[in-house]
Backbone as a chain_set.jsonl record, in Angstrom:
{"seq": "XXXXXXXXXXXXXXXXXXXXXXXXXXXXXXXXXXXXXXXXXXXXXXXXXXXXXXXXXXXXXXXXXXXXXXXXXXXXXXXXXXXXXXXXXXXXXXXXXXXXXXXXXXXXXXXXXXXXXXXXXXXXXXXXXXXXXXXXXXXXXXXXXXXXXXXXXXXXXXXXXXXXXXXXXXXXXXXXXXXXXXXXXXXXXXXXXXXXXXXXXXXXXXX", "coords": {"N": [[-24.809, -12.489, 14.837], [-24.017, -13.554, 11.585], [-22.874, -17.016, 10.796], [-21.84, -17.901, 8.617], [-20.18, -15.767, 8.09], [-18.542, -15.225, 9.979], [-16.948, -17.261, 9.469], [-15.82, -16.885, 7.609], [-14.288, -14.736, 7.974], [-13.021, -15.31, 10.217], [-11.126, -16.825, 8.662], [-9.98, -14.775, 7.036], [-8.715, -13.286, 8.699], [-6.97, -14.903, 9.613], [-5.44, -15.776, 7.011], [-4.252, -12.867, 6.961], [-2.344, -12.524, 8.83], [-0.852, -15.191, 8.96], [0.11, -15.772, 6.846], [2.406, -16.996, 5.519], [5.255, -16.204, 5.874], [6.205, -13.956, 4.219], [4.631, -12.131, 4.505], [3.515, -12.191, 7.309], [5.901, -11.71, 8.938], [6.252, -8.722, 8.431], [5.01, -5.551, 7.361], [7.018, -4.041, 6.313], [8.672, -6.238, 5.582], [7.103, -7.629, 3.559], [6.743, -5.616, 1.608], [9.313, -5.291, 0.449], [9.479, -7.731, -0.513], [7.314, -8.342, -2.262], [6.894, -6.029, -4.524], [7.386, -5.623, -7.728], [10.429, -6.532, -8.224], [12.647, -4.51, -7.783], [15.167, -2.802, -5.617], [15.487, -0.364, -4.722], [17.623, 2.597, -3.417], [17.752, 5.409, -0.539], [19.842, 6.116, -0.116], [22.202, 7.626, -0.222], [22.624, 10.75, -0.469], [20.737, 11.5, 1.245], [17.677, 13.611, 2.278], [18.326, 15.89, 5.604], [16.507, 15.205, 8.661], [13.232, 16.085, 8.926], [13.098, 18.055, 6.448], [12.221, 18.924, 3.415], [12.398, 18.347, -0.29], [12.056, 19.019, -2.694], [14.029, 18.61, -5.733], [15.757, 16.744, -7.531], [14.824, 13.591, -9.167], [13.542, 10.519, -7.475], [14.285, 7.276, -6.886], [12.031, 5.218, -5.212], [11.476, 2.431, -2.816], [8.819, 0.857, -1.809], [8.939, 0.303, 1.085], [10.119, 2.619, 2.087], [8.205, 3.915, 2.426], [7.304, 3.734, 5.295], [7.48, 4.614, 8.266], [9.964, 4.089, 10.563], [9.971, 2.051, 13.092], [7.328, 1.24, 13.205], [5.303, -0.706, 13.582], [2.67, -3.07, 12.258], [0.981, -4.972, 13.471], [1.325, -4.644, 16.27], [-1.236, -4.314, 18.149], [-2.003, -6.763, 17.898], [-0.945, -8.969, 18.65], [-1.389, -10.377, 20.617], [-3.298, -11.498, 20.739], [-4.507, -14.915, 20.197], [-4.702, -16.958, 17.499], [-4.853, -19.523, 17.224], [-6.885, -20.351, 19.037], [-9.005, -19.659, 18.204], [-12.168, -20.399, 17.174], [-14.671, -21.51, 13.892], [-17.077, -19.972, 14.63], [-16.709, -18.072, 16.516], [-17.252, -14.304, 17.848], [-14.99, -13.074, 18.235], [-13.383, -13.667, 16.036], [-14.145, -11.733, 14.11], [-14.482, -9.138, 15.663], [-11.202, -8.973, 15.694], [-10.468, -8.698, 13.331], [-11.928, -6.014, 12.452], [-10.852, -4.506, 14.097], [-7.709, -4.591, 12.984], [-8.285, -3.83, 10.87], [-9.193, -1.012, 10.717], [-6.844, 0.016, 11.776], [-4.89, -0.028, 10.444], [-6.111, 1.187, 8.341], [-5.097, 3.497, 9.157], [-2.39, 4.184, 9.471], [0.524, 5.242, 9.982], [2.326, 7.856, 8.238], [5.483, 8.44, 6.817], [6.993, 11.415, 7.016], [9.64, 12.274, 6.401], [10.054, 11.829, 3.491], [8.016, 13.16, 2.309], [6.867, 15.579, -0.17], [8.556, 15.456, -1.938], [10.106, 14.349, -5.106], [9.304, 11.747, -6.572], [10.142, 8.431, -7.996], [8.282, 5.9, -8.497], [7.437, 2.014, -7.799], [4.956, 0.065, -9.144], [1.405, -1.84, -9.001], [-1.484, -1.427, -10.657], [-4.335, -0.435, -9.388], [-7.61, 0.604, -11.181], [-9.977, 3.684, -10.195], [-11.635, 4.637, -11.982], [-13.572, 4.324, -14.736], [-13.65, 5.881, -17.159], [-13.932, 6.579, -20.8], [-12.519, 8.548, -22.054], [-9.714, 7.74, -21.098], [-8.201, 6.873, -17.839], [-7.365, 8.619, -15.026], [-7.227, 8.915, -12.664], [-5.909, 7.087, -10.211], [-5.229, 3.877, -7.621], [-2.224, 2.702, -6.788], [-0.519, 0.085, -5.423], [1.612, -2.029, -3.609], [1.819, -5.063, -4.366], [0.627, -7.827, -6.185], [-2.83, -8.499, -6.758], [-3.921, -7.205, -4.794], [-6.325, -4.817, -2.866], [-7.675, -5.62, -4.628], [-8.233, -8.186, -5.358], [-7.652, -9.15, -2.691], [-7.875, -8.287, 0.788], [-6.752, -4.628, 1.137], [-4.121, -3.359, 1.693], [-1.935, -1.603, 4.234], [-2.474, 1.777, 4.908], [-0.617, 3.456, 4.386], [0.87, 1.853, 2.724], [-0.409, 2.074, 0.262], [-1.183, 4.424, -2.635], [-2.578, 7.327, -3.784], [-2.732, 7.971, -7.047], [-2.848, 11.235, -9.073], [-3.676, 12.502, -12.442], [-2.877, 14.681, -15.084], [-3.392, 14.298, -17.346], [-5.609, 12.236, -19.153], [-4.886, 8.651, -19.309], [-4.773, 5.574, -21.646], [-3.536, 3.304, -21.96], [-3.522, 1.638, -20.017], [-4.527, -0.914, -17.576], [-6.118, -2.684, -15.254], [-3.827, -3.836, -12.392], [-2.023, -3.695, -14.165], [1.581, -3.563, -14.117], [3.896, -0.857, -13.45], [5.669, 2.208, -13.627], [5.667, 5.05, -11.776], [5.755, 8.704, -11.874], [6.336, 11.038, -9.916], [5.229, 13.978, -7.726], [5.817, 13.546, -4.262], [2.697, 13.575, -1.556], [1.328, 13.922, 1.79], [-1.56, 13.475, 1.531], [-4.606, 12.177, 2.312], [-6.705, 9.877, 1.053], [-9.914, 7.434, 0.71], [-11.045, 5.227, -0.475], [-13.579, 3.343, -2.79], [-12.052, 1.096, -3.399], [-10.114, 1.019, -1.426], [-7.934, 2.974, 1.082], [-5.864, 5.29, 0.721], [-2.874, 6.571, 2.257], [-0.797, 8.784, 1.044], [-0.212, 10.601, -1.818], [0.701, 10.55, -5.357], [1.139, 13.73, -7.202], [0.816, 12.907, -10.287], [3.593, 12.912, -12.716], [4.634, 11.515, -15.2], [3.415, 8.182, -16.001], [4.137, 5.372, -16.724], [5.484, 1.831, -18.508], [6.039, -1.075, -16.318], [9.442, -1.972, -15.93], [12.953, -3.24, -15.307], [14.839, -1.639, -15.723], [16.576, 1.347, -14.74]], "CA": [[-23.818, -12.377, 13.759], [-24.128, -14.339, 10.815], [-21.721, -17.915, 10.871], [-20.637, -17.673, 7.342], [-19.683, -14.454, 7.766], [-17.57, -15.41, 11.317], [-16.029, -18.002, 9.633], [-15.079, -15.728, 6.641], [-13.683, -12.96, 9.57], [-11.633, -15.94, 10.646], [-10.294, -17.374, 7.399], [-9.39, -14.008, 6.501], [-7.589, -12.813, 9.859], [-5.778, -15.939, 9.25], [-4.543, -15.802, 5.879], [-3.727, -12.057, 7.172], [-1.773, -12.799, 10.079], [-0.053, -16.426, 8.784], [-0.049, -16.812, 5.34], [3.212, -17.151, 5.335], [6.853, -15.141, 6.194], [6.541, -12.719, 3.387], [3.237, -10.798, 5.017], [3.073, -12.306, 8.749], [7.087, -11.015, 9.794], [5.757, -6.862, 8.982], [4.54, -4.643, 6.141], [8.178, -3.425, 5.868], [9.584, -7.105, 4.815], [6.167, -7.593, 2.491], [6.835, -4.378, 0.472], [10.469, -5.943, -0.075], [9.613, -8.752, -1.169], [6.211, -8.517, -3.285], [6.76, -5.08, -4.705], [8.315, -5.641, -8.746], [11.8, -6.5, -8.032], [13.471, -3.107, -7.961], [15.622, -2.352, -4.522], [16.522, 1.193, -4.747], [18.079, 3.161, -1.382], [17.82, 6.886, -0.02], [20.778, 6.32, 1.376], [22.756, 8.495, -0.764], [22.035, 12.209, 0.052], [19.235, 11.268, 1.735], [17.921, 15.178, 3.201], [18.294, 15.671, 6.59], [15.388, 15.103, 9.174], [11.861, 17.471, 8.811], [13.656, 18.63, 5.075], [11.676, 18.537, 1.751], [13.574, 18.757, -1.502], [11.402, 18.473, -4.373], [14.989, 18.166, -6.441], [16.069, 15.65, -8.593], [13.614, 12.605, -9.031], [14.299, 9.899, -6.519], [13.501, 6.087, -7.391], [12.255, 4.684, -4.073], [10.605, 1.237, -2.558], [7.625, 0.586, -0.531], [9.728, 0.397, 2.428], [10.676, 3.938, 1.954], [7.075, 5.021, 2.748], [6.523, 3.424, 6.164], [7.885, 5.172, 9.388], [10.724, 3.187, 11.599], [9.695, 1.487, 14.133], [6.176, 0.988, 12.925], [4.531, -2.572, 13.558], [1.442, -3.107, 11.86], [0.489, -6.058, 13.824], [1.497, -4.264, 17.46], [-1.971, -4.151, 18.873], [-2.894, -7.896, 17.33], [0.143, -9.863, 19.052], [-1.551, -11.213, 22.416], [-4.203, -12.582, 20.136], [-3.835, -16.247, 19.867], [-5.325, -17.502, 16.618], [-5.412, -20.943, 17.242], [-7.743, -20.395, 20.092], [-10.691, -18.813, 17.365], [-13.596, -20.989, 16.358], [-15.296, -20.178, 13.155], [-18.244, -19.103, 15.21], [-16.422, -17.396, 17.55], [-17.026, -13.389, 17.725], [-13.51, -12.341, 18.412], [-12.384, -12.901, 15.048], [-14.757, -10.182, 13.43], [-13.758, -7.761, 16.325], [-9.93, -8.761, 15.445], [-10.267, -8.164, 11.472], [-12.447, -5.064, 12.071], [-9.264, -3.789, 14.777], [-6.626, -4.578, 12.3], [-8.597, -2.783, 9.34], [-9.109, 0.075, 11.639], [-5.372, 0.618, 12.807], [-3.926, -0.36, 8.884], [-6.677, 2.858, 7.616], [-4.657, 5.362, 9.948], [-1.279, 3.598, 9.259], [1.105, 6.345, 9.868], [3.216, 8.018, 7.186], [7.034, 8.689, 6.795], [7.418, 12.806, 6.921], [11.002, 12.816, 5.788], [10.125, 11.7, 1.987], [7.135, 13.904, 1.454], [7.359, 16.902, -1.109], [10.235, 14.951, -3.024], [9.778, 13.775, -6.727], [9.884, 10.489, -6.815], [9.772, 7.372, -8.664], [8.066, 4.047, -7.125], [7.094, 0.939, -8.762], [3.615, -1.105, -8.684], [0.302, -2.156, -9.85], [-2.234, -0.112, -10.855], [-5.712, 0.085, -9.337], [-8.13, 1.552, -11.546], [-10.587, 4.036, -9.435], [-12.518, 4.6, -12.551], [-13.625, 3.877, -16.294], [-13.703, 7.04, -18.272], [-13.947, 6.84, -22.495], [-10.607, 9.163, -22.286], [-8.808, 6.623, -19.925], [-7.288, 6.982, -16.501], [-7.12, 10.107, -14.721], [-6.285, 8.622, -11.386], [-5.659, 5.295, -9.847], [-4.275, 3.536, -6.482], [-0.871, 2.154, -7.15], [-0.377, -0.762, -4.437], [2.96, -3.374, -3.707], [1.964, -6.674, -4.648], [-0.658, -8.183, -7.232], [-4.363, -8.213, -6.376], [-4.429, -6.049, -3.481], [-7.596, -4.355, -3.118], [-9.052, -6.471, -5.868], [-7.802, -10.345, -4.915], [-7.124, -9.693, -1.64], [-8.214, -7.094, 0.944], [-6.43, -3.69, 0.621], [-3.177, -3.094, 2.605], [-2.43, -0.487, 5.065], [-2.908, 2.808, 3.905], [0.461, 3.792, 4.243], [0.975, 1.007, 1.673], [-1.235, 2.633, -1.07], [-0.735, 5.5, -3.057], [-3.45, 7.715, -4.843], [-2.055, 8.649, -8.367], [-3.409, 11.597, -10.397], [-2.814, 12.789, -13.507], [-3.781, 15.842, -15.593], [-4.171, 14.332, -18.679], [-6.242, 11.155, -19.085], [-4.204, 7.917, -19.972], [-6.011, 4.741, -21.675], [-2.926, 2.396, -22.254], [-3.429, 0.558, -18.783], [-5.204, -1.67, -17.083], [-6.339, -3.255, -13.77], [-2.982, -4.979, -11.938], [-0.78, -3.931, -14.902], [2.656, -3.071, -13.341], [3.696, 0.421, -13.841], [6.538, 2.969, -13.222], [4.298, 6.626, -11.394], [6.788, 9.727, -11.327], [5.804, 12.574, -9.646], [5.507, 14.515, -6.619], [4.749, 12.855, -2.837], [2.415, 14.208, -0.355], [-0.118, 13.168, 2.211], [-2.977, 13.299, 1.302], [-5.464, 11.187, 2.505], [-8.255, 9.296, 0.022], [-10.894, 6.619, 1.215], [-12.028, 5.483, -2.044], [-14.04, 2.248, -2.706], [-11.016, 0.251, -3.108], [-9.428, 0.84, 0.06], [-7.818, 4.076, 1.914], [-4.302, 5.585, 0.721], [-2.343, 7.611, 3.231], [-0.434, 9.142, -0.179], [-0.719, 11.01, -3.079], [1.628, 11.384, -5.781], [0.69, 14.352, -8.903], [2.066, 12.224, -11.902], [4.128, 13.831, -14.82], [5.023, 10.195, -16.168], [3.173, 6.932, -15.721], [4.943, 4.086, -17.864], [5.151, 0.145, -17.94], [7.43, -1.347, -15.218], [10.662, -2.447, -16.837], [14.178, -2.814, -14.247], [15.797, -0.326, -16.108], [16.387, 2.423, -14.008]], "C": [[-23.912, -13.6, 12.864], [-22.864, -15.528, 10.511], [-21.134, -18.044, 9.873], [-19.593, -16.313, 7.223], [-18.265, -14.034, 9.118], [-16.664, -16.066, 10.121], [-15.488, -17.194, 8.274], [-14.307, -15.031, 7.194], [-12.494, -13.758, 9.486], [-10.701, -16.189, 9.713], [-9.193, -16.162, 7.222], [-8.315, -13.646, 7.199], [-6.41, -13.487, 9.941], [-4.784, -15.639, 8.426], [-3.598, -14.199, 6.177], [-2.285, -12.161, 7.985], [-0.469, -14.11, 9.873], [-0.011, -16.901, 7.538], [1.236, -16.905, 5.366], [4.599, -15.78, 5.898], [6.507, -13.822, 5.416], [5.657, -11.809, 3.889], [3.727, -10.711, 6.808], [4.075, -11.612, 9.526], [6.759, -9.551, 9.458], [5.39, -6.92, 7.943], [5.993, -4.505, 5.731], [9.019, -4.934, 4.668], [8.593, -7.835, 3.555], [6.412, -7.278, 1.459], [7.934, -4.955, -0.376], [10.368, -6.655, -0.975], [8.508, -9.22, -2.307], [6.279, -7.513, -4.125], [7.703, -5.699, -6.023], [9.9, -5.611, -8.158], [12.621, -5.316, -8.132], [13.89, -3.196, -6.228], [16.631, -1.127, -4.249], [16.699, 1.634, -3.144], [17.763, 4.633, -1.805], [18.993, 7.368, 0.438], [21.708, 7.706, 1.162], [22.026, 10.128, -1.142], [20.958, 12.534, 0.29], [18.893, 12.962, 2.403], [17.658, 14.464, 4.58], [16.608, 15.6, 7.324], [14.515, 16.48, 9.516], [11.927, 17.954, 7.15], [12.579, 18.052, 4.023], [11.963, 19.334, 0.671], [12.876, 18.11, -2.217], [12.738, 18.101, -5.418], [15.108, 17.44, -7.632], [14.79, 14.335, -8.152], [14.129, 11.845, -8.361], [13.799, 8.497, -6.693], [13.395, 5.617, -5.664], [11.297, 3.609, -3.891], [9.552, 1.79, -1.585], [7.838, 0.769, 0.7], [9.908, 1.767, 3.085], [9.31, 4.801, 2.677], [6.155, 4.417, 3.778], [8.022, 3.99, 7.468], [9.046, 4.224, 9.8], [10.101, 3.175, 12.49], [8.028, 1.101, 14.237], [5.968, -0.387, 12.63], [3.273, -2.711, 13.408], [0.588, -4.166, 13.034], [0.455, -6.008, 15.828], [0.176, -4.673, 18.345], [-2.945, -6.365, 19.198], [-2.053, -9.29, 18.256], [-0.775, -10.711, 20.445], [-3.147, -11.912, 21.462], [-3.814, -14.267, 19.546], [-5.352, -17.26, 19.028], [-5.903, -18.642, 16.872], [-6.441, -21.038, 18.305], [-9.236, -19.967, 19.468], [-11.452, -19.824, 16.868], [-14.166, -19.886, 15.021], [-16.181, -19.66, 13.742], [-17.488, -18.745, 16.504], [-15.777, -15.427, 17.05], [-15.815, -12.58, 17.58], [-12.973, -12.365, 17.158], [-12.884, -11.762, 14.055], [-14.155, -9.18, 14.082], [-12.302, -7.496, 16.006], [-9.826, -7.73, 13.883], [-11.177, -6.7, 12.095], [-11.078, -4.125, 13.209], [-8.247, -3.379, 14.086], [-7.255, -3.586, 11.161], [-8.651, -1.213, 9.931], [-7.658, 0.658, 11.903], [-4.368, 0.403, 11.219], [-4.839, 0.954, 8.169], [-6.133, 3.907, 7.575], [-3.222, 4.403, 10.258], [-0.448, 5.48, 9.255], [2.386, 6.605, 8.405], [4.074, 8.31, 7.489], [7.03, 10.578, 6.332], [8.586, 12.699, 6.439], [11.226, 12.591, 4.2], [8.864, 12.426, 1.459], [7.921, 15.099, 1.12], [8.595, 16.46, -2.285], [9.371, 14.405, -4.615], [10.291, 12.744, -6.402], [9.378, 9.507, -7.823], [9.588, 6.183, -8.131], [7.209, 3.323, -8.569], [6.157, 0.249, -8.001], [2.609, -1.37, -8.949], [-0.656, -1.373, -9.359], [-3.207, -0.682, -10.524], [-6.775, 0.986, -9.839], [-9.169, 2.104, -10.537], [-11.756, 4.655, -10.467], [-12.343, 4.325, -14.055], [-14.213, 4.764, -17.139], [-13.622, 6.487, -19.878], [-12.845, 7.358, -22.75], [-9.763, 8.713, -21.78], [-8.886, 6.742, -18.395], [-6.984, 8.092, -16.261], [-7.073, 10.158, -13.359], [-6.863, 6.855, -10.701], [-5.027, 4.929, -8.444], [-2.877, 2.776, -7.162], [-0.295, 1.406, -5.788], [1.016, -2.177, -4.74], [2.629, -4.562, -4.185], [0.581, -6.768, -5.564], [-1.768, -8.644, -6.41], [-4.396, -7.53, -4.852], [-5.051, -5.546, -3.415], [-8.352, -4.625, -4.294], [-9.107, -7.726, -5.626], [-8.386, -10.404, -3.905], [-7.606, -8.807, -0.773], [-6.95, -5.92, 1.163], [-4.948, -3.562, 2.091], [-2.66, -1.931, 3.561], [-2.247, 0.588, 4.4], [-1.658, 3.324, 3.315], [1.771, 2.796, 3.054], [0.065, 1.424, 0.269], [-1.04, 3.968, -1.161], [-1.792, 5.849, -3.987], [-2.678, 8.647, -5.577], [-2.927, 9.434, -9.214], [-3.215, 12.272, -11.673], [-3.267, 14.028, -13.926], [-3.942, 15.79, -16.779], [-4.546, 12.836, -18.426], [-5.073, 9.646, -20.076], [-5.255, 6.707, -20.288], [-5.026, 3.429, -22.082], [-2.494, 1.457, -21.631], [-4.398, 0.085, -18.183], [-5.41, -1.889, -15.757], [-4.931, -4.327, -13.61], [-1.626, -4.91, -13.222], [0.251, -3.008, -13.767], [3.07, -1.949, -13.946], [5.137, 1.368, -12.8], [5.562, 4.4, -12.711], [6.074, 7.517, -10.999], [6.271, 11.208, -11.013], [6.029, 13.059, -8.004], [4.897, 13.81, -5.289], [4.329, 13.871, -2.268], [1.519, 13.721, 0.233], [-0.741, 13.783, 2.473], [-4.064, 11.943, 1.245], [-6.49, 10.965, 1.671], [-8.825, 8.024, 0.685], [-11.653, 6.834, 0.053], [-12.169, 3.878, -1.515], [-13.035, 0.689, -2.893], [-9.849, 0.314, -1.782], [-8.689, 2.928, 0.268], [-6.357, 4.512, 2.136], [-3.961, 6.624, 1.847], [-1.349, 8.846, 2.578], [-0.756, 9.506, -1.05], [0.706, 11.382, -4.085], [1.032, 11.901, -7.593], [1.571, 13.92, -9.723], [2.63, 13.076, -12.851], [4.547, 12.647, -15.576], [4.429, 8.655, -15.48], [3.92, 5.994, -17.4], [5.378, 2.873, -17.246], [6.366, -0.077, -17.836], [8.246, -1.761, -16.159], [12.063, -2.568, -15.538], [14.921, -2.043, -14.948], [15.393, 0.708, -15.261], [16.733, 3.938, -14.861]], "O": [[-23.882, -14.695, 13.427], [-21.847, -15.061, 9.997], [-19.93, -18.299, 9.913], [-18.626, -16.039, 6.512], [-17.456, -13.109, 9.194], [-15.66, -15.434, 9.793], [-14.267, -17.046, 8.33], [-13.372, -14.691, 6.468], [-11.398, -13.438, 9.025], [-9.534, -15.83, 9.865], [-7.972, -16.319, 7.235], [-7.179, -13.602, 6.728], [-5.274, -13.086, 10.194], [-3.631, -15.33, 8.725], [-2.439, -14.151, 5.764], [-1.232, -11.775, 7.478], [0.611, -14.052, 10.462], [-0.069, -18.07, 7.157], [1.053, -16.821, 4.152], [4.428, -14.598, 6.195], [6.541, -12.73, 5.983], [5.913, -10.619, 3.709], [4.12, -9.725, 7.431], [3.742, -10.984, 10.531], [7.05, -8.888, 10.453], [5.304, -7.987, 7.334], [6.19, -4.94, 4.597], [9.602, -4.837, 3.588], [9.144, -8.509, 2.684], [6.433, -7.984, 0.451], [7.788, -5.149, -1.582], [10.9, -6.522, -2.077], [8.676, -10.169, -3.074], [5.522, -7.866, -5.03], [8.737, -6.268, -5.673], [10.386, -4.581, -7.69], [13.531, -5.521, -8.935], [13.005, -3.634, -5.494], [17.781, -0.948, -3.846], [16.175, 1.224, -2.108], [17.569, 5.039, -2.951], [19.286, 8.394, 1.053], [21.916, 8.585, 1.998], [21.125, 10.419, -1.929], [20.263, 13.454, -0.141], [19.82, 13.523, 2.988], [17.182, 13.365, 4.863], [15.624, 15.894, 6.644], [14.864, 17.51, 10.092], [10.857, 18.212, 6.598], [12.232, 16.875, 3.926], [11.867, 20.558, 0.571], [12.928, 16.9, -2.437], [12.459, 17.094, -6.069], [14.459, 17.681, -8.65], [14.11, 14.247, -7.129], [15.342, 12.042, -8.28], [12.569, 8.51, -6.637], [14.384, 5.63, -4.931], [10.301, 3.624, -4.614], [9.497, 2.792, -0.871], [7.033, 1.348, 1.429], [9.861, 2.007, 4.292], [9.325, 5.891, 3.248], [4.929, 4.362, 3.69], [9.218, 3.711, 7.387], [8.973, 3.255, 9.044], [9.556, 4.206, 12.882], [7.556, 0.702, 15.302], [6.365, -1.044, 11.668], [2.58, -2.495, 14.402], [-0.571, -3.851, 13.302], [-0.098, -6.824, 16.564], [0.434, -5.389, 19.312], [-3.746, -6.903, 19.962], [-2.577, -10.39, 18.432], [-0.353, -11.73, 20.992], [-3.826, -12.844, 21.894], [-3.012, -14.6, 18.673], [-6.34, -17.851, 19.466], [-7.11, -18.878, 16.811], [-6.892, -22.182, 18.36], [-10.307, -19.949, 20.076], [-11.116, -20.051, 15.706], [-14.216, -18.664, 14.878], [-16.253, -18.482, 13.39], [-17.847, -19.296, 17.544], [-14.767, -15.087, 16.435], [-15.712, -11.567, 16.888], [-12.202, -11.463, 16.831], [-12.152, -11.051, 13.366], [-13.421, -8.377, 13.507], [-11.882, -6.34, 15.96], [-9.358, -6.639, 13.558], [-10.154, -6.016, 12.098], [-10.546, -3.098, 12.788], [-7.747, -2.262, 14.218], [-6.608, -2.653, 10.685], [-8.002, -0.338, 9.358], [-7.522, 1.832, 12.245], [-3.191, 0.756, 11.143], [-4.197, 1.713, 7.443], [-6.21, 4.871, 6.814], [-3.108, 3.942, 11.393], [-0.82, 6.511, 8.694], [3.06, 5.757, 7.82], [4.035, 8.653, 8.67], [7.075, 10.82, 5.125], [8.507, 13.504, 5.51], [12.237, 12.992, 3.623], [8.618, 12.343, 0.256], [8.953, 15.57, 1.596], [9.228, 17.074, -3.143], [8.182, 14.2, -4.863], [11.447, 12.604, -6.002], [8.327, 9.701, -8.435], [10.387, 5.512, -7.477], [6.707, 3.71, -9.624], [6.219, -0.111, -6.826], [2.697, -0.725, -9.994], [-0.805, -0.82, -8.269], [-3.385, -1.688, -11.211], [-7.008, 2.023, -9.218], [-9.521, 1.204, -9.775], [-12.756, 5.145, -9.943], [-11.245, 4.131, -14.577], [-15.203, 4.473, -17.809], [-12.808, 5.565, -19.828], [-12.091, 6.84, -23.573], [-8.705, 9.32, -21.953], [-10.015, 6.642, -17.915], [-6.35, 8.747, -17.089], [-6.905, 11.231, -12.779], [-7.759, 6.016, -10.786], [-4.211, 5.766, -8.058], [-2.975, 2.344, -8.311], [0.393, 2.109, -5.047], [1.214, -2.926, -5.697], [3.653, -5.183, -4.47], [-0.311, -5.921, -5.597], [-1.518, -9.19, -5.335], [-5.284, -7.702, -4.018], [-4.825, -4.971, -4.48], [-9.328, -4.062, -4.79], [-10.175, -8.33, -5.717], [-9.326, -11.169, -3.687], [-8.089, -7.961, -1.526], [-5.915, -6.532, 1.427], [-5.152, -3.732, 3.293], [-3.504, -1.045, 3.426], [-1.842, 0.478, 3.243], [-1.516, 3.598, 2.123], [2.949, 2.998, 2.76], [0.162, 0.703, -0.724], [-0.788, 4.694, -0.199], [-2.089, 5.069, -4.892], [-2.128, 9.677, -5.186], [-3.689, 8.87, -9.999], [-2.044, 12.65, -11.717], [-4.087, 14.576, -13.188], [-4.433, 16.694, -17.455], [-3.904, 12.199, -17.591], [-4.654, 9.755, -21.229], [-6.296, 6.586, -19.643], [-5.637, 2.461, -22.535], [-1.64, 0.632, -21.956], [-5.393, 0.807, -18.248], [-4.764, -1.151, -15.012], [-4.783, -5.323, -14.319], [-0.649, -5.655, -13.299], [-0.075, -2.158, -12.938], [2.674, -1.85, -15.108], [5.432, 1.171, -11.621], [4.663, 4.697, -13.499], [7.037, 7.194, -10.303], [5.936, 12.154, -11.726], [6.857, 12.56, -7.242], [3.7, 13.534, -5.21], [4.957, 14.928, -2.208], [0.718, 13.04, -0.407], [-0.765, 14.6, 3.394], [-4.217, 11.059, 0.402], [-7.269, 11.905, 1.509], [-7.951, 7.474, 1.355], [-12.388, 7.72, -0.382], [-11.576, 3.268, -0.625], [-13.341, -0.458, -2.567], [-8.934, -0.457, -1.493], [-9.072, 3.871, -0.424], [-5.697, 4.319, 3.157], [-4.802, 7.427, 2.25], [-1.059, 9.795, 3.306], [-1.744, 8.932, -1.506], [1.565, 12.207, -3.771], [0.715, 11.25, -8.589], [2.723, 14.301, -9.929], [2.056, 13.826, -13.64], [4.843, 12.875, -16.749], [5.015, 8.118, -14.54], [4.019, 6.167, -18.615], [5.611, 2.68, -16.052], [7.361, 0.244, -18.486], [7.785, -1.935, -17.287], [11.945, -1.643, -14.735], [15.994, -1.838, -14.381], [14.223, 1.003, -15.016], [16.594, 5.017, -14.285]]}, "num_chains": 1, "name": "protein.A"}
């Protein structure tokens, strides 16, 4: 195994694992806190459990579209960082574990089929002449372009049915349309989400 490429494994598993409170305590308190300042609830006539109510449009967070009781980091805990050399194999096998178990991140069944509205930066997935005609839409800035790609159940593939050309890579962005999962494994990383747009438009806190 190549030693730049260990001690890359490690760096990264690191910065994954300890960069700080806002990532290392879950995905759930991440989304919170990196995701455009918006903190909308479900709470209010939330449907009951198994139910899908396409309905009225529903503004919801990041949070909203990860299971209870789901711990990204469950399988990674008895690993003890400080014990990794950069040339030491274990931290490739860790990072290739964690990317593995964040691919097949489970989704939240009780908010698919709903119309909703979520807020976050746009991943382009290609560069058409007529614009944008679908994109990932991920919580926090450079995520699958900075940084590597967050769990799947953290990304959302957005498509449209008419081509838009008035956005960019990392611009922030309002997506309104329908949820469902549908799984994509595109070259920027591996949504567990899909929502068919009828309105993309630039973030703003107006609700």
């Amino acid at each position: 195994m190549n030693k730049t490429l260990l001690i890359q494994n490690t760096a990264l598993l690191a910065s994954l694992l300890l960069a700080g409170s806002a990532f290392a305590q879950s995905v759930r308190e991440t989304a919170r806190e990196t995701v455009p300042q918006v903190q909308p609830s479900l709470s209010a006539g939330t449907p009951p459990e198994g139910a899908s109510t396409p309905g009225p449009t529903r503004t919801i967070g990041w949070e909203q579209l990860i299971p209870t009781g789901w711990d990204p980091y469950k399988d990674l805990k008895a690993l003890n960082l400080q014990s990794l050399k950069d040339n030491d194999p274990k931290a490739d096998e860790a990072l290739k574990k964690m990317r593995q178990m964040w691919d097949n991140a489970p989704i939240n069944p009780l908010i698919l089929g709903q119309n909703v509205r979520l807020p976050g930066y746009l991943v382009p997935l290609e560069d058409l002449p007529e614009g944008l005609k679908e994109f990932l839409l991920v919580p926090y800035f450079g995520a699958c372009v900075h940084s590597p790609p967050p769990p799947a159940n953290q990304i959302v593939h957005v498509k449209l049915d008419q081509a838009v050309k008035r956005f960019r890579s990392m611009d922030t962005v309002w997506v309104t349309g329908t949820l469902s999962a549908t799984k994509t494994d595109s070259h920027m990383g591996v949504a567990s989400y899909r929502i068919d747009a009828k309105l993309v438009t630039p973030y703003s806190e107006k609700k």
